[in-house]
Structure formats: structure tokens, C-alpha cells
Amino acid sequence: MVASLLKMADLDWAVPDYTTLCRRQKALAVQIPCRRADRPLNLLIDRTGIKFLDDGEWRAREHGIQGRRQWRKVHLAMDTATPDIRAVEFTPSSDGDSPVLPELLGQIPDGEEIGMVTADGAYDTRRCHTSIIDRQAEAIIPIRKTGRPWKEDCPAAFGAVLGPCMDGSRVTRG
């Protein structure tokens, strides 16, 4: 497919084959260029899934699920000002969402100021709130269904913004 696209574009570039890509993918370092904003970053954090080793949806629907269908989680940190993806982490489907947030924030350079981090309730953990506070950012994360007030000795117990209320004000924990 890539070779046909290059041919249509009249480009005489060499296209690596599948074996070459598989062999070199472990040592491949990808640099993602990003646009710098003149204000602090406002990050949106979420995850999605990617299926692989799949027989195809039609075959599974017609003949029943055969074999094991596998998928991986892709965790993304996106800047709201520029729709750039600033950090990416891949994890197995069995791993939770919250342990990945500190690693996502670690991919943002230390010199770049983060103003706000918005995420869903899966990231409402002490570890996530602490890593956001360590970057001097504001956390907007709704309380989990099973959430309860944190102890006062937790660094994230006070000042964590948990989301907007119906009247426009914000709910804070503690």
C-alpha cells in the first residue's frame, strides 16, 4: 500500500518490507514534533484499545469466536490548545489505567509548564493526584463510584479539583 502511494506521488523512495520493519522496530526511536503554546499546557488524558491477532469481525460473527482475541491499551495525553498528542504509552489489556499517568506526565519536558490535567474517574487515585501536584498542575478528575474522602496526611487530599457542578462551581475533595 505504501509503495503504491509513493508511486502515485511520483516519489522514488525505497519502501522497507514487513520483515525489515519487524526486525528494526525495537530499536526505532520515534520523535514526535510538537507545537509550543505560549501558555501552560492543558492536558486531556484517556485511553483506548487496539485489537491485534484477530480473525476478523465477519468470521467471528459467522462462525463464533475462534482463538483468543487480544488487544492492548493505548494511553494518550493530548493538548487542548493544539490538538497534538503530547505523550503516548502502550500497556497490556490487563493493566490498570491509573499507574500510567505519572509516566505520561514524565514524557512532557520538565521546563514545560502544565496548567491543568483533565481525566476520567479511572485516574482518581492518590498516585495520580500526587504526580499532577508534583508538576504544579490542577487536576480535574471526577470521583470514582467507589471513592471516599482521603486521609489528611495524603498530599493530594486538599485542593484536588474533581469536576464541575451543575451550577458552574467546582467540587473539591476533602
Short mmCIF file of C-alpha atoms in Angstrom, two decimals:
data_model
loop_
_atom_site.label_atom_id
_atom_site.label_comp_id
_atom_site.label_asym_id
_atom_site.label_seq_id
_atom_site.Cartn_x
_atom_site.Cartn_y
_atom_site.Cartn_z
CA MET A 1 0.00 0.00 0.00
CA VAL A 2 2.77 2.44 0.88
CA ALA A 3 4.63 1.58 -2.32
CA SER A 4 1.53 2.33 -4.41
CA LEU A 5 1.04 5.66 -2.63
CA LEU A 6 4.64 6.63 -3.33
CA LYS A 7 4.23 5.59 -6.96
CA MET A 8 1.10 7.76 -7.28
CA ALA A 9 3.04 10.69 -5.79
CA ASP A 10 5.89 10.12 -8.29
CA LEU A 11 8.39 9.60 -5.46
CA ASP A 12 11.25 7.18 -5.99
CA TRP A 13 11.73 6.20 -2.35
CA ALA A 14 12.66 2.76 -1.07
CA VAL A 15 9.90 1.10 0.97
CA PRO A 16 11.05 -1.40 3.63
CA ASP A 17 9.35 -4.77 3.62
CA TYR A 18 7.49 -6.31 6.55
CA THR A 19 10.47 -8.38 7.76
CA THR A 20 12.75 -5.34 7.87
CA LEU A 21 10.19 -3.33 9.84
CA CYS A 22 9.66 -6.15 12.36
CA ARG A 23 13.39 -6.59 12.87
CA ARG A 24 14.08 -2.89 13.40
CA GLN A 25 11.03 -1.85 15.41
CA LYS A 26 12.59 -2.49 18.83
CA ALA A 27 15.44 -0.06 18.18
CA LEU A 28 13.27 2.51 16.42
CA ALA A 29 13.17 5.82 18.31
CA VAL A 30 10.25 8.00 17.24
CA GLN A 31 10.47 11.74 17.83
CA ILE A 32 7.05 13.37 17.81
CA PRO A 33 7.28 17.05 16.86
CA CYS A 34 5.00 19.32 18.85
CA ARG A 35 3.86 22.91 18.60
CA ARG A 36 4.74 25.00 21.62
CA ALA A 37 1.98 27.07 23.13
CA ASP A 38 2.72 30.39 24.82
CA ARG A 39 0.64 29.37 27.84
CA PRO A 40 0.64 26.37 30.19
CA LEU A 41 -0.47 23.04 28.77
CA ASN A 42 -3.99 21.82 29.41
CA LEU A 43 -3.83 18.06 29.00
CA LEU A 44 -6.65 15.61 28.36
CA ILE A 45 -5.78 12.08 29.48
CA ASP A 46 -7.64 9.00 28.28
CA ARG A 47 -7.10 5.54 26.89
CA THR A 48 -8.36 3.47 24.01
CA GLY A 49 -7.78 -0.07 22.84
CA ILE A 50 -6.24 -1.67 19.77
CA LYS A 51 -7.12 -5.22 18.76
CA PHE A 52 -4.49 -7.47 17.20
CA LEU A 53 -4.14 -11.14 16.25
CA ASP A 54 -7.77 -11.06 15.23
CA ASP A 55 -9.51 -13.34 12.71
CA GLY A 56 -11.78 -10.55 11.55
CA GLU A 57 -15.15 -9.37 12.72
CA TRP A 58 -17.09 -11.16 9.98
CA ARG A 59 -15.53 -14.54 10.69
CA ALA A 60 -16.13 -14.19 14.42
CA ARG A 61 -19.76 -13.22 13.83
CA GLU A 62 -20.41 -16.04 11.34
CA HIS A 63 -18.53 -18.91 12.98
CA GLY A 64 -18.24 -17.83 16.58
CA ILE A 65 -15.13 -16.63 18.33
CA GLN A 66 -12.23 -18.91 17.46
CA GLY A 67 -8.95 -18.47 19.21
CA ARG A 68 -8.08 -15.78 21.64
CA ARG A 69 -8.75 -12.19 20.70
CA GLN A 70 -6.09 -9.92 22.10
CA TRP A 71 -5.84 -6.19 22.48
CA ARG A 72 -3.57 -3.55 24.00
CA LYS A 73 -4.35 -0.28 25.74
CA VAL A 74 -3.11 3.00 24.29
CA HIS A 75 -2.93 5.83 26.84
CA LEU A 76 -2.88 9.34 25.36
CA ALA A 77 -2.17 12.83 26.70
CA MET A 78 -3.50 15.49 24.33
CA ASP A 79 -3.00 19.25 24.47
CA THR A 80 -6.31 21.13 24.26
CA ALA A 81 -4.88 24.29 22.65
CA THR A 82 -3.18 22.47 19.80
CA PRO A 83 -4.75 19.10 19.07
CA ASP A 84 -1.34 17.45 19.44
CA ILE A 85 -0.81 14.18 21.23
CA ARG A 86 1.95 15.03 23.68
CA ALA A 87 2.51 11.64 25.33
CA VAL A 88 1.71 8.00 24.49
CA GLU A 89 2.04 4.77 26.50
CA PHE A 90 1.13 1.23 25.47
CA THR A 91 0.17 -1.33 28.12
CA PRO A 92 -1.30 -4.84 28.17
CA SER A 93 -5.07 -5.04 28.42
CA SER A 94 -4.78 -6.47 31.93
CA ASP A 95 -3.03 -3.37 33.34
CA GLY A 96 -4.99 -0.58 35.01
CA ASP A 97 -5.24 2.98 33.73
CA SER A 98 -4.06 4.95 36.76
CA PRO A 99 -0.44 3.65 37.03
CA VAL A 100 0.29 5.07 33.57
CA LEU A 101 -0.49 8.74 34.33
CA PRO A 102 2.87 9.52 36.03
CA GLU A 103 4.67 8.02 33.03
CA LEU A 104 2.60 10.15 30.64
CA LEU A 105 3.44 13.30 32.60
CA GLY A 106 7.09 12.22 32.63
CA GLN A 107 7.14 12.42 28.83
CA ILE A 108 6.36 16.15 29.00
CA PRO A 109 9.65 18.08 29.36
CA ASP A 110 10.26 19.47 32.86
CA GLY A 111 10.68 23.01 31.52
CA GLU A 112 7.19 22.98 30.05
CA GLU A 113 4.51 24.20 32.45
CA ILE A 114 1.35 22.12 32.83
CA GLY A 115 -1.65 24.16 33.94
CA MET A 116 -4.42 21.58 34.10
CA VAL A 117 -4.84 17.82 33.71
CA THR A 118 -8.32 16.52 32.89
CA ALA A 119 -9.04 12.79 33.09
CA ASP A 120 -11.87 10.39 33.83
CA GLY A 121 -12.62 8.62 37.11
CA ALA A 122 -10.17 5.79 36.41
CA TYR A 123 -7.38 8.23 37.27
CA ASP A 124 -8.85 9.24 40.65
CA THR A 125 -6.06 7.76 42.77
CA ARG A 126 -3.61 9.23 45.25
CA ARG A 127 -0.71 8.37 42.96
CA CYS A 128 -2.24 10.25 40.01
CA HIS A 129 -3.16 13.30 42.08
CA THR A 130 0.29 13.37 43.66
CA SER A 131 2.05 13.21 40.29
CA ILE A 132 -0.14 16.05 39.00
CA ILE A 133 0.59 18.15 42.11
CA ASP A 134 4.32 17.45 41.67
CA ARG A 135 4.09 19.16 38.27
CA GLN A 136 2.32 22.17 39.89
CA ALA A 137 -0.82 21.49 37.86
CA GLU A 138 -4.52 21.44 38.67
CA ALA A 139 -6.31 18.09 38.46
CA ILE A 140 -9.85 17.88 37.13
CA ILE A 141 -10.87 14.29 37.77
CA PRO A 142 -14.34 13.08 38.80
CA ILE A 143 -14.63 10.95 41.93
CA ARG A 144 -14.84 7.22 41.28
CA LYS A 145 -18.10 5.46 42.10
CA THR A 146 -16.33 3.73 44.99
CA GLY A 147 -14.48 6.89 46.07
CA ARG A 148 -14.39 8.19 49.63
CA PRO A 149 -12.59 11.08 51.37
CA TRP A 150 -8.84 10.75 51.69
CA LYS A 151 -6.95 10.99 54.95
CA GLU A 152 -5.48 14.36 55.81
CA ASP A 153 -1.88 13.13 55.56
CA CYS A 154 -2.29 12.47 51.82
CA PRO A 155 -0.63 15.27 49.78
CA ALA A 156 -3.49 15.19 47.27
CA ALA A 157 -6.27 15.34 49.89
CA PHE A 158 -6.93 19.06 49.56
CA GLY A 159 -7.05 21.24 46.51
CA ALA A 160 -7.76 18.49 44.01
CA VAL A 161 -10.49 19.73 41.73
CA LEU A 162 -12.84 16.89 40.95
CA GLY A 163 -15.03 18.40 38.27
CA PRO A 164 -17.70 20.97 37.57
CA CYS A 165 -21.04 21.05 39.38
CA MET A 166 -24.38 21.80 37.79
CA ASP A 167 -24.25 25.43 38.98
CA GLY A 168 -20.80 26.07 37.43
CA SER A 169 -18.82 25.79 40.66
CA ARG A 170 -16.28 23.04 41.22
CA VAL A 171 -16.29 20.14 43.64
CA THR A 172 -13.12 19.58 45.66
CA ARG A 173 -12.15 16.59 47.73
CA GLY A 174 -11.51 16.96 51.43
#
